[in-house]
Coordinates of C-alpha atoms and ligand atoms in Angstrom, one line a residue:
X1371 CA 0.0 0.0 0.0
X1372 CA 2.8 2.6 -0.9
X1373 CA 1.3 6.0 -1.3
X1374 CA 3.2 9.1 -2.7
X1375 CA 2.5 11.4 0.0
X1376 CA 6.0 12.4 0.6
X1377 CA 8.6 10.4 3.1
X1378 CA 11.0 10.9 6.0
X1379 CA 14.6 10.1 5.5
X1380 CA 16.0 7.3 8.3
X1381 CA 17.1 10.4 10.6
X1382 CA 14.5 12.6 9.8
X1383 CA 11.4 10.1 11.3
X1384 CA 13.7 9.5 14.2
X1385 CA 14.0 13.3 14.7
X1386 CA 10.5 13.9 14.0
X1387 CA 9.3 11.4 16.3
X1388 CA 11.1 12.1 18.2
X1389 CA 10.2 15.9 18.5
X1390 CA 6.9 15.3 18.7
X1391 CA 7.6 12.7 21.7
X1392 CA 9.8 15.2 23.7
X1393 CA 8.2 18.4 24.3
X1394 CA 6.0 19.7 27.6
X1395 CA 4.9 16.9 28.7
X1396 CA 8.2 15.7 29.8
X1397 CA 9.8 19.3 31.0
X1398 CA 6.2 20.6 32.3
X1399 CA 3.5 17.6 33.2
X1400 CA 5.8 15.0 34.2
X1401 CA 7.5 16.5 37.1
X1402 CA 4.3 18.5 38.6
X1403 CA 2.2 15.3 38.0
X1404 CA 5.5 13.0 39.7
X1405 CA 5.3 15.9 42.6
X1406 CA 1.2 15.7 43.0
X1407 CA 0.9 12.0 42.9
X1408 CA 4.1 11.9 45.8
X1409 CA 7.5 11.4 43.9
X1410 CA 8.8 7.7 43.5
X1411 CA 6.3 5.1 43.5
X1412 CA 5.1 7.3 40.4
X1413 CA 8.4 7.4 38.6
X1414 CA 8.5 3.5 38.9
X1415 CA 5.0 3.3 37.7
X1416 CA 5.7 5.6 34.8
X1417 CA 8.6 3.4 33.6
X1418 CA 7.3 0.3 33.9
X1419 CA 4.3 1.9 31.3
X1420 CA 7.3 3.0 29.2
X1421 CA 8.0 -0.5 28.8
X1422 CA 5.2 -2.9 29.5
X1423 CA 2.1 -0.8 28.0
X1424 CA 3.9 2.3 25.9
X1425 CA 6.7 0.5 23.8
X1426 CA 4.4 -2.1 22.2
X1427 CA 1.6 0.4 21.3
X1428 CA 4.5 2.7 19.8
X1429 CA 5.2 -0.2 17.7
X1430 CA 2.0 -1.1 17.0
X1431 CA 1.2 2.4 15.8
X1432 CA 4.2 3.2 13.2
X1433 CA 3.3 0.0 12.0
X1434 CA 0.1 0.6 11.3
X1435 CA 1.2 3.9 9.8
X1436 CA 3.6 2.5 7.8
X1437 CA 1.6 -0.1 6.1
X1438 CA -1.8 1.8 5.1
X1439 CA 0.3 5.1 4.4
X1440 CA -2.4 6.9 5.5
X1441 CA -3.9 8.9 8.9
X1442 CA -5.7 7.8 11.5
X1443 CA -9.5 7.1 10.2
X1444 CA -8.3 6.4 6.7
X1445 CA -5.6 3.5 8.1
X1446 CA -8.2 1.7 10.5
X1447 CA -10.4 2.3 7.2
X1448 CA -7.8 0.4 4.9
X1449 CA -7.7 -2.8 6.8
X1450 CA -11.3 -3.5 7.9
X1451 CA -13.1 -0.8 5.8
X1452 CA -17.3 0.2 6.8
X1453 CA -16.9 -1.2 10.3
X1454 CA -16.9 1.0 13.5
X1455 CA -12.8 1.0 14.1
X1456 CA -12.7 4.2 12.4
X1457 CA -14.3 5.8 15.3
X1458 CA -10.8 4.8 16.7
X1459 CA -9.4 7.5 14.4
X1460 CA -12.0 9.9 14.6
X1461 CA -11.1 10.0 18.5
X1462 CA -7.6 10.4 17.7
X1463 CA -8.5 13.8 15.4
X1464 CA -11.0 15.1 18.1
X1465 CA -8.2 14.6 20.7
X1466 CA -5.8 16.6 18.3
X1467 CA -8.1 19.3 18.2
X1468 CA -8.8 19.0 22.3
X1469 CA -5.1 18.7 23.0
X1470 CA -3.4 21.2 20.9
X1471 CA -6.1 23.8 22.5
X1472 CA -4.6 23.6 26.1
X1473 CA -0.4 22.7 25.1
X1474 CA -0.6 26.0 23.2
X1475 CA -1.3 28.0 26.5
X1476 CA 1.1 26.2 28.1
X1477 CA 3.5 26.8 25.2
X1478 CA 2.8 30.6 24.8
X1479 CA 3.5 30.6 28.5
X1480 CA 7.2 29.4 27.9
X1481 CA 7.3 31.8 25.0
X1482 CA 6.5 34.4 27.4
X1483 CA 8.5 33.1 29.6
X1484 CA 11.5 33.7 26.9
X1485 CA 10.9 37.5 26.8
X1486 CA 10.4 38.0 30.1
X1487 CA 13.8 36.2 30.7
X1488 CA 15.6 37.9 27.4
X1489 CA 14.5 41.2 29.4
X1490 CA 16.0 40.5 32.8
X1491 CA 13.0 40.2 34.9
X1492 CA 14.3 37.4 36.5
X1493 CA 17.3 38.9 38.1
X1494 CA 17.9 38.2 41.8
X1495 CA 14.4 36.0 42.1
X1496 CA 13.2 34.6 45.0
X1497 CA 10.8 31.4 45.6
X1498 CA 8.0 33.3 46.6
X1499 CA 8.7 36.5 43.7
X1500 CA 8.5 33.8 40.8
X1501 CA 5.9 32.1 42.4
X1502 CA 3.8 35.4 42.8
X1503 CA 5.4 36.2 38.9
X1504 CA 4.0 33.1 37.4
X1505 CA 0.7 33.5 38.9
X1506 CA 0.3 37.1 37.8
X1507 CA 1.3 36.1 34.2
X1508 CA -0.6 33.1 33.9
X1509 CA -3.8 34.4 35.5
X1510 CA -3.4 38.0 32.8
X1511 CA -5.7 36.9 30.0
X1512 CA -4.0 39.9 28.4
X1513 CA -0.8 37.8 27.7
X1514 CA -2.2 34.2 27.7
X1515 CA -4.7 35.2 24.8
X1516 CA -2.4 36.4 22.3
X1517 CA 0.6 33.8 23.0
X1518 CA -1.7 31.3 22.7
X1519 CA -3.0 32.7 19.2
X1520 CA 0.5 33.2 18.2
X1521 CA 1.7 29.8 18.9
X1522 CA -0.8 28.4 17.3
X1523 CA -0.1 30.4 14.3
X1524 CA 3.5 29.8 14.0
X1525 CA 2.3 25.6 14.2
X1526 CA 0.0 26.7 11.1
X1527 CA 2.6 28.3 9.7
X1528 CA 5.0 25.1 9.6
X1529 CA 2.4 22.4 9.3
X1530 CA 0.9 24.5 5.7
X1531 CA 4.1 23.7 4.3
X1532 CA 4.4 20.5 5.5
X1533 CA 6.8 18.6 7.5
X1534 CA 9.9 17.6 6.4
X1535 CA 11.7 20.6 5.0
X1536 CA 12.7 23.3 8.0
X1537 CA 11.2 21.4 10.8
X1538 CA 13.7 18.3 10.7
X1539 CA 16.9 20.7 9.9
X1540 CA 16.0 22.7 12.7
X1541 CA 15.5 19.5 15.4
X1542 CA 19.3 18.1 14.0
X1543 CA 20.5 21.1 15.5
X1544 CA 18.1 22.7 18.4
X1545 CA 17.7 19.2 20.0
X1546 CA 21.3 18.6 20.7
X1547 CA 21.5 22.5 22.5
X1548 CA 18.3 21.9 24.2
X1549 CA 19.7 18.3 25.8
X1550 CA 23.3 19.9 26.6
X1551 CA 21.7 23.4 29.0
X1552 CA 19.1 20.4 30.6
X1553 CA 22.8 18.7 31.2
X1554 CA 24.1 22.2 32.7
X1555 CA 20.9 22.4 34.3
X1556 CA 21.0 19.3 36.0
X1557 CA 24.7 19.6 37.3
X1558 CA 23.5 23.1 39.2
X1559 CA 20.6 21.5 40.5
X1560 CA 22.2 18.4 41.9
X1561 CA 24.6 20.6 43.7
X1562 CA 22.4 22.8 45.4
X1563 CA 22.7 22.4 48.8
X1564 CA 19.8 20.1 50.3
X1565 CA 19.5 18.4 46.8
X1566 CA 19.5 14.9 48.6
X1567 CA 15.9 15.7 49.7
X1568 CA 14.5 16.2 46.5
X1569 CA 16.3 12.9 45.0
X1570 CA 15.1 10.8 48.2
X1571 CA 11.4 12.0 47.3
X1572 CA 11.9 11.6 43.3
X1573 CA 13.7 8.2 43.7
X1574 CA 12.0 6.8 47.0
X1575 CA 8.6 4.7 46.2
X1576 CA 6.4 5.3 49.1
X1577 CA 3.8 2.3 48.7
X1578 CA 1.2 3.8 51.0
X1579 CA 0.8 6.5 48.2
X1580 CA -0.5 3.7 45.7
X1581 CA -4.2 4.7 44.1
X1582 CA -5.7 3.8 40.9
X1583 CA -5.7 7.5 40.0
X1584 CA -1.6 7.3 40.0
X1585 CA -1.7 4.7 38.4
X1586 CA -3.8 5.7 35.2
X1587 CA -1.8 9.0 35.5
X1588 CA 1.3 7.3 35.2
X1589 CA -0.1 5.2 32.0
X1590 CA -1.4 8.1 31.1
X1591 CA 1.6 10.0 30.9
X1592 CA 3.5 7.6 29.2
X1593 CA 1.0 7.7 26.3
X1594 CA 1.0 11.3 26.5
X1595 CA 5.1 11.7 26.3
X1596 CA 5.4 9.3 23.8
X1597 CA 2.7 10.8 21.5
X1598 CA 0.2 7.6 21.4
X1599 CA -3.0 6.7 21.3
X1600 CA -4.0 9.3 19.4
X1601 CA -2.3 8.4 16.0
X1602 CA 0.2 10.6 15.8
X1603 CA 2.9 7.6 15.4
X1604 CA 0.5 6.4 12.7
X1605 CA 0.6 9.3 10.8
X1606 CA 4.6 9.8 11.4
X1607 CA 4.4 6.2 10.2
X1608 CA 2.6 7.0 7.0
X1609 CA 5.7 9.0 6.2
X1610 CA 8.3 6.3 6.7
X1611 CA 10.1 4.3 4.1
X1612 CA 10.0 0.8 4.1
X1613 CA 13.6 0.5 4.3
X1614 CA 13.8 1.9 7.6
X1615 CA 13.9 -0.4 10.5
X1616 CA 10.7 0.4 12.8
X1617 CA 11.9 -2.1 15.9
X1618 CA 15.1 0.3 16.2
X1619 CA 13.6 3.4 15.6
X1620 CA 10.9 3.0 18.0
X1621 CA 13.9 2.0 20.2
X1622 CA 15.5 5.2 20.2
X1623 CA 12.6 7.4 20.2
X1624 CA 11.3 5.9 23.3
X1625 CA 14.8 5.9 25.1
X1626 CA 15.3 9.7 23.8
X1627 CA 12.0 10.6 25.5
X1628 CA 12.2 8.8 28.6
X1629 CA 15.9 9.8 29.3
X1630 CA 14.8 13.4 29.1
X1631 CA 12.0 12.5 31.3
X1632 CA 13.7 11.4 34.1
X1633 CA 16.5 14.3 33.2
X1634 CA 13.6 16.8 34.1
X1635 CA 12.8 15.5 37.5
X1636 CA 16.0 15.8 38.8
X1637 CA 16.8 19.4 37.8
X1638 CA 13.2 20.0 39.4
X1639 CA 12.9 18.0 42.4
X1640 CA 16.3 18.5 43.6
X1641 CA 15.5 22.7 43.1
X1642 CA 12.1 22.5 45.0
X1643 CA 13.8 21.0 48.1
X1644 CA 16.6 22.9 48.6
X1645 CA 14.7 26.0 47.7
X1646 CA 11.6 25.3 50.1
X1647 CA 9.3 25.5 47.3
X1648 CA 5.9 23.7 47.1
X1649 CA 6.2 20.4 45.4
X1650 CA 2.5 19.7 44.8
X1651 CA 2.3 23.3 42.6
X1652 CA 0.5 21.4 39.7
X1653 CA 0.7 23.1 36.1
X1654 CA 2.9 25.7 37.5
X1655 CA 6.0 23.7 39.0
X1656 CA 8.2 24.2 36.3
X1657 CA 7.4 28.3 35.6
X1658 CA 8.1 28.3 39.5
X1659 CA 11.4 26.8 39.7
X1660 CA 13.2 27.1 36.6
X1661 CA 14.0 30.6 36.8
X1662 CA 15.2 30.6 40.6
X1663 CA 17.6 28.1 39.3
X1664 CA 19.3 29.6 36.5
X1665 CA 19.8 33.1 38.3
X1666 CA 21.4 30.8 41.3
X1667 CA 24.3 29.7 38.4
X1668 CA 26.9 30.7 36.3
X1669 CA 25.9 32.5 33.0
X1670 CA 22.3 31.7 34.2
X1671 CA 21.3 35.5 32.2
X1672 CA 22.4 33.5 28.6
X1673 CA 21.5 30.3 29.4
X1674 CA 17.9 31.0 30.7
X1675 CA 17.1 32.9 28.1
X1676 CA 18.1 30.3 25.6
X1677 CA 16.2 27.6 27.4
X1678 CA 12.9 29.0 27.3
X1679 CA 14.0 29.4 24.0
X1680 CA 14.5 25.7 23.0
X1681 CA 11.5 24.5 25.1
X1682 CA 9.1 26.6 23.3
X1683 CA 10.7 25.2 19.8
X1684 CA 10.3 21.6 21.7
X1685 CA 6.6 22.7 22.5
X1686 CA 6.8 23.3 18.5
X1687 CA 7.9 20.2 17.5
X1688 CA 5.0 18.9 19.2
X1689 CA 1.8 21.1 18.7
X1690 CA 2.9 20.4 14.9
X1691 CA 2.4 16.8 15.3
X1692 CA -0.4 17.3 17.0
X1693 CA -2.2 19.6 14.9
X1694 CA -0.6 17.4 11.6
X1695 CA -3.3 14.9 12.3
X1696 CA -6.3 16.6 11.8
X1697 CA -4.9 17.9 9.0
X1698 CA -4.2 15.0 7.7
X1699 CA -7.2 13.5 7.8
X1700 CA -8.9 16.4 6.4
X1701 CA -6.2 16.3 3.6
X1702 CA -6.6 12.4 2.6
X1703 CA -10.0 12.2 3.6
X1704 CA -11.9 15.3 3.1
X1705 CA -9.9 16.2 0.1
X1706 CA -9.2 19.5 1.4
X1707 CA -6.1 21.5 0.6
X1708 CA -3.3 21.3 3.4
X1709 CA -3.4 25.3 3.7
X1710 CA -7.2 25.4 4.4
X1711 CA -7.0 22.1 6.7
X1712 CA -4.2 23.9 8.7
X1713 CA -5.8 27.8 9.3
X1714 CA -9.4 26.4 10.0
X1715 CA -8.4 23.8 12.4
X1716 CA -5.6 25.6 14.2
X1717 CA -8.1 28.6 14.2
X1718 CA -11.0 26.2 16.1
X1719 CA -8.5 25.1 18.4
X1720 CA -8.0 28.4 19.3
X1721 CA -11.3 29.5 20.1
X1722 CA -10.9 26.1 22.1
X1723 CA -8.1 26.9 23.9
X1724 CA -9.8 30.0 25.3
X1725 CA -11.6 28.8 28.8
X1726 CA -8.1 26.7 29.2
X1727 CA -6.4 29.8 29.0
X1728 CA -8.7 32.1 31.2
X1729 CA -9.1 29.2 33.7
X1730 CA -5.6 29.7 34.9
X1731 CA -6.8 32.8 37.4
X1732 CA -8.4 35.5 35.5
X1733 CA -12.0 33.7 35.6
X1734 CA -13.0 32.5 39.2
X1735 CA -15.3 30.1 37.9
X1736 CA -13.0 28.6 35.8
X1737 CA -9.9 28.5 38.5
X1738 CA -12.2 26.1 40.1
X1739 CA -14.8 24.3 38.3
X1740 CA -17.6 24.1 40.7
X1741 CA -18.0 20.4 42.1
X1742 CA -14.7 19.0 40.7
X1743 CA -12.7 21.9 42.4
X1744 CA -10.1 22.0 39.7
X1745 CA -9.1 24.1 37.0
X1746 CA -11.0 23.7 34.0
X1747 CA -6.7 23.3 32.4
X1748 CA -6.2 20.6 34.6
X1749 CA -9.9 18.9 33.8
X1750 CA -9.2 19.2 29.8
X1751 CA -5.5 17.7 30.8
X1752 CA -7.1 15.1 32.4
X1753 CA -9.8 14.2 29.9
X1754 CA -7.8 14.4 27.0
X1755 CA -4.4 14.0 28.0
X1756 CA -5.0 11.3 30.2
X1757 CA -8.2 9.1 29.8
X1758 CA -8.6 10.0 25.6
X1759 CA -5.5 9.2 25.0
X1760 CA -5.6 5.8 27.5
X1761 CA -8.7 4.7 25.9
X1762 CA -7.0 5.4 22.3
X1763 CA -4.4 2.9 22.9
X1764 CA -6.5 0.7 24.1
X1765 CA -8.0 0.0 20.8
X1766 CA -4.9 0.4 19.6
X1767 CA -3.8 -2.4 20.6
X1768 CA -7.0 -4.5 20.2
X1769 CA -7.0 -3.4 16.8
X1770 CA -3.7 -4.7 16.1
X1771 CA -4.0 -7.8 18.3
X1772 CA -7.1 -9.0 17.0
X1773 CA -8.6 -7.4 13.9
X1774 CA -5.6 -7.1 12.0
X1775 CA -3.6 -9.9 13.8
X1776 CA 0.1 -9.6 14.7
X1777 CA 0.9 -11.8 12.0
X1778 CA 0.3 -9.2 9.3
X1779 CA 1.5 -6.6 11.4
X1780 CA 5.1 -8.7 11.5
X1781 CA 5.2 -9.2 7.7
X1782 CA 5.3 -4.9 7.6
X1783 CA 7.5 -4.7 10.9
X1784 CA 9.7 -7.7 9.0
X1785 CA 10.7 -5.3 6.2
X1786 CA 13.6 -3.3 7.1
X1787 CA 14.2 -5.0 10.1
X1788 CA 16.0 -8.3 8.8
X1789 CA 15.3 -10.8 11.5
X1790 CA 13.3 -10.3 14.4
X1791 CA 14.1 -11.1 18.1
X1792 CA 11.8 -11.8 21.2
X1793 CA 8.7 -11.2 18.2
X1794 CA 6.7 -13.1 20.4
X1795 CA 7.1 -11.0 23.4
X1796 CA 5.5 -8.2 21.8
X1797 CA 2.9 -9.9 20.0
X1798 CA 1.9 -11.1 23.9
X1799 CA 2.4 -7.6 25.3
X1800 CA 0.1 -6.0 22.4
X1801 CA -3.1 -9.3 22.4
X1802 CA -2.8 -9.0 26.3
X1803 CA -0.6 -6.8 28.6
X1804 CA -1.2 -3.2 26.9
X1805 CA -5.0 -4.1 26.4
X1806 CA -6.0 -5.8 30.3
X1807 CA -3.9 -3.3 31.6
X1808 CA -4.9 -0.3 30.3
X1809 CA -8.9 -2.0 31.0
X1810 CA -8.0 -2.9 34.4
X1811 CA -6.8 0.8 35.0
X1812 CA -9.7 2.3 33.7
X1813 CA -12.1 -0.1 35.9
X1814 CA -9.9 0.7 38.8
X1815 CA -10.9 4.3 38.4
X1816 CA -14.5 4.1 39.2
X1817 CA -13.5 2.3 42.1
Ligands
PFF315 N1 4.5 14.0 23.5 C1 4.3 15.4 23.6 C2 5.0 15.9 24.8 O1 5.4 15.1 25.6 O2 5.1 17.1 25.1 C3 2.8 15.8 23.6 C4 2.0 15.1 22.6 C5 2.3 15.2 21.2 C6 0.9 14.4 23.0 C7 1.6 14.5 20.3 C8 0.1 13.7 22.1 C9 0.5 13.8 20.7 F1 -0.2 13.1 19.9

């Protein structure tokens, strides 16, 4: 099924992938969500969802990608055509569209964040100053509105002209910049003094903090920082060449995004002990601590500067994936051009984006949604970062266990990968462990 919709070079799907897979959820929501759900037993949850329930569903969804050339509702289309599996794919798009609408707040904060740094407000911060600073910016409607229209413009701006040109040239060089100040980062953290306390509470699993909602936001979150379960992979998939070897690219995009992960966690952690600072903040954590820490270091005034600078372009690399498959669904299934697809549905997620951005302080009502007592941002997180995206994999993984059958799925994954080792173990991981799991989680939640 080989279309002619353009391809990825070897390095370039890695990098792509890849930069969809590492973005904010791995430098923003995975250490506030490690710090609200009580540090350790969290971070061993999360990685045993890496590789238990993530990895195979990564697999399964490049794979799929790869073999129908196509997105979401038109690959579950191409292998069992006029039954209900589409819906599978029509989730995935309305999830673009949901997600896409709260990461761009978050991602015009960092952008934000990148002028207010680049203009020396940070100088000689305290704790309580950048918390007080965070709140006033997040909760000013007059800076979250426009930052979140811009970022989603400059998304529509790459994703119009497609993918692979700029974007890819860009990550080969960005990525490396962006991992070697978290590696800077990470050395001034580690050495504050009182450091050891934030490790113990990153690294120490305290059982008695064991519920199913840390559970399904640790599975969660592994879908989430991996890109899955909303096709994304399958349409980064639809890209790939079938000389490429999907077992070892998978490999390295999934090591990539979980060693950056864990990277975050302890520059944060280690930062929010020693500084005194509130390690159950939520969405704010990271606006919190980051710049304490780089006006506590050595060239702190470039490098913070800079770092806002590369996370917003790694919040790009992501919103583009995100937003790339509704577009490409409208494209290959609605006929429509890419320009079109890209304004009008960046422009609706937008409008959608709005309450997520105004819920962060500026509108009472939706700082704290009556009954639930959250923020109507951390209910859409929830919803569609979490349980759409759980329930996405899910089928998923049925799909490929049982309406396709691993045994075609093997036959794609074969080409390009010579021969196979432990095949069987993910052919078990994708019929059963990814799909009871992710059930049994679920369940557990109404419990
Ligand atoms: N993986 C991205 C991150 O960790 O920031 C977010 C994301 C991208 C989620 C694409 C879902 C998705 F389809």
């Amino acid at each position: 099924m080989e279309t002619n919709r353009g391809s990825f070079s070897r390095i370039g799907f890695i990098l792509a992938a890849a930069g969809s897979a590492v973005g904010l959820g791995n430098l923003w929501k995975f250490p506030y969500t490690v710090g609200e759900n009580g540090g350790g037993l969290f971070v061993v949850i999360y990685l045993l969802s890496v590789i238990a329930i993530a990895f195979p569903v990564l697999l399964a969804e490049v794979t799929l990608g790869r073999f129908t050339g196509k997105n979401p509702v038109g690959a579950f289309n191409a292998i069992k055509p006029g039954t209900p599996w589409k819906l599978v794919g029509y989730l995935g798009v309305a999830s673009g569209f949901m997600i896409l609408s709260f990461y761009s707040v978050v991602a015009g904060t960092t952008l934000g964040y990148f002028f207010k740094s680049v203009t020396g407000q940070f100088v000689n911060i305290t704790p309580e100053i950048a918390e007080q600073t965070c709140d006033a910016f997040t909760s000013n409607p007059a800076f979250q509105l426009p930052l979140l229209a811009l970022f989603i413009a400059i998304t529509v701006f790459v994703v119009m002209r497609g993918v692979s040109g700029g974007i890819e040239k860009f990550s080969k060089i960005l990525m490396p910049v962006l991992f070697g100040i978290l590696i800077l980062l990470l050395v001034r953290s580690l050495t504050l003094s009182g450091a050891a306390k934030g490790i113990e509470f990153y690294l120490k699993p305290d059982i008695s903090a064991l519920k199913p909602k840390l559970v399904l936001d640790a599975m969660g979150q592994a879908f989430f920082s991996l890109s899955l379960g909303m096709g994304t992979m399958i349409t980064y998939g639809s890209y790939v060449s079938k000389r490429e070897n999907l077992v070892t690219s998978a490999g390295w995009i999934a090591s990539f995004d979980t060693g950056i992960a864990l990277m975050a966690g302890f520059i944060i952690f280690p930062a929010i002990f020693s500084q005194g600072m509130n390690e159950a903040a939520g969405p704010d954590t990271m606006f919190n601590v980051l710049p304490v820490l780089f006006d506590k270091m050595p060239g702190g005034i470039f490098f913070g500067p800079l770092f806002f600078l590369l996370l917003s372009i790694a919040a790009l690399t992501s919103t583009i994936s995100i937003l790339e498959v509704p577009v490409a669904y409208a494209v290959d299934e609605r006929k429509w051009g890419r320009k079109k697809s890209a304004i009008l549905i960046g422009s609706i997620a937008c409008l959608i984006g709005v309450p997520a951005a105004l819920s962060q302080g500026s509108v009472p009502f939706l700082a704290d949604l009556p009954l639930l007592h959250i923020s109507f941002m951390a209910l859409w997180v929830q919803v569609w970062g979490v349980l759409s995206l759980s329930i996405g994999a899910f089928f998923i993984a049925l799909f490929v266990g049982y309406a396709w059958k691993p045994g075609n799925a093997l036959m794609e994954i074969r080409q390009g990968a010579g021969s196979l080792k432990a095949v069987s173990l993910w052919v078990f991981a994708v019929k059963y462990v990814s799909p009871l799991l992710i059930l049994a989680i679920l369940i557990g939640m109404f419990f």
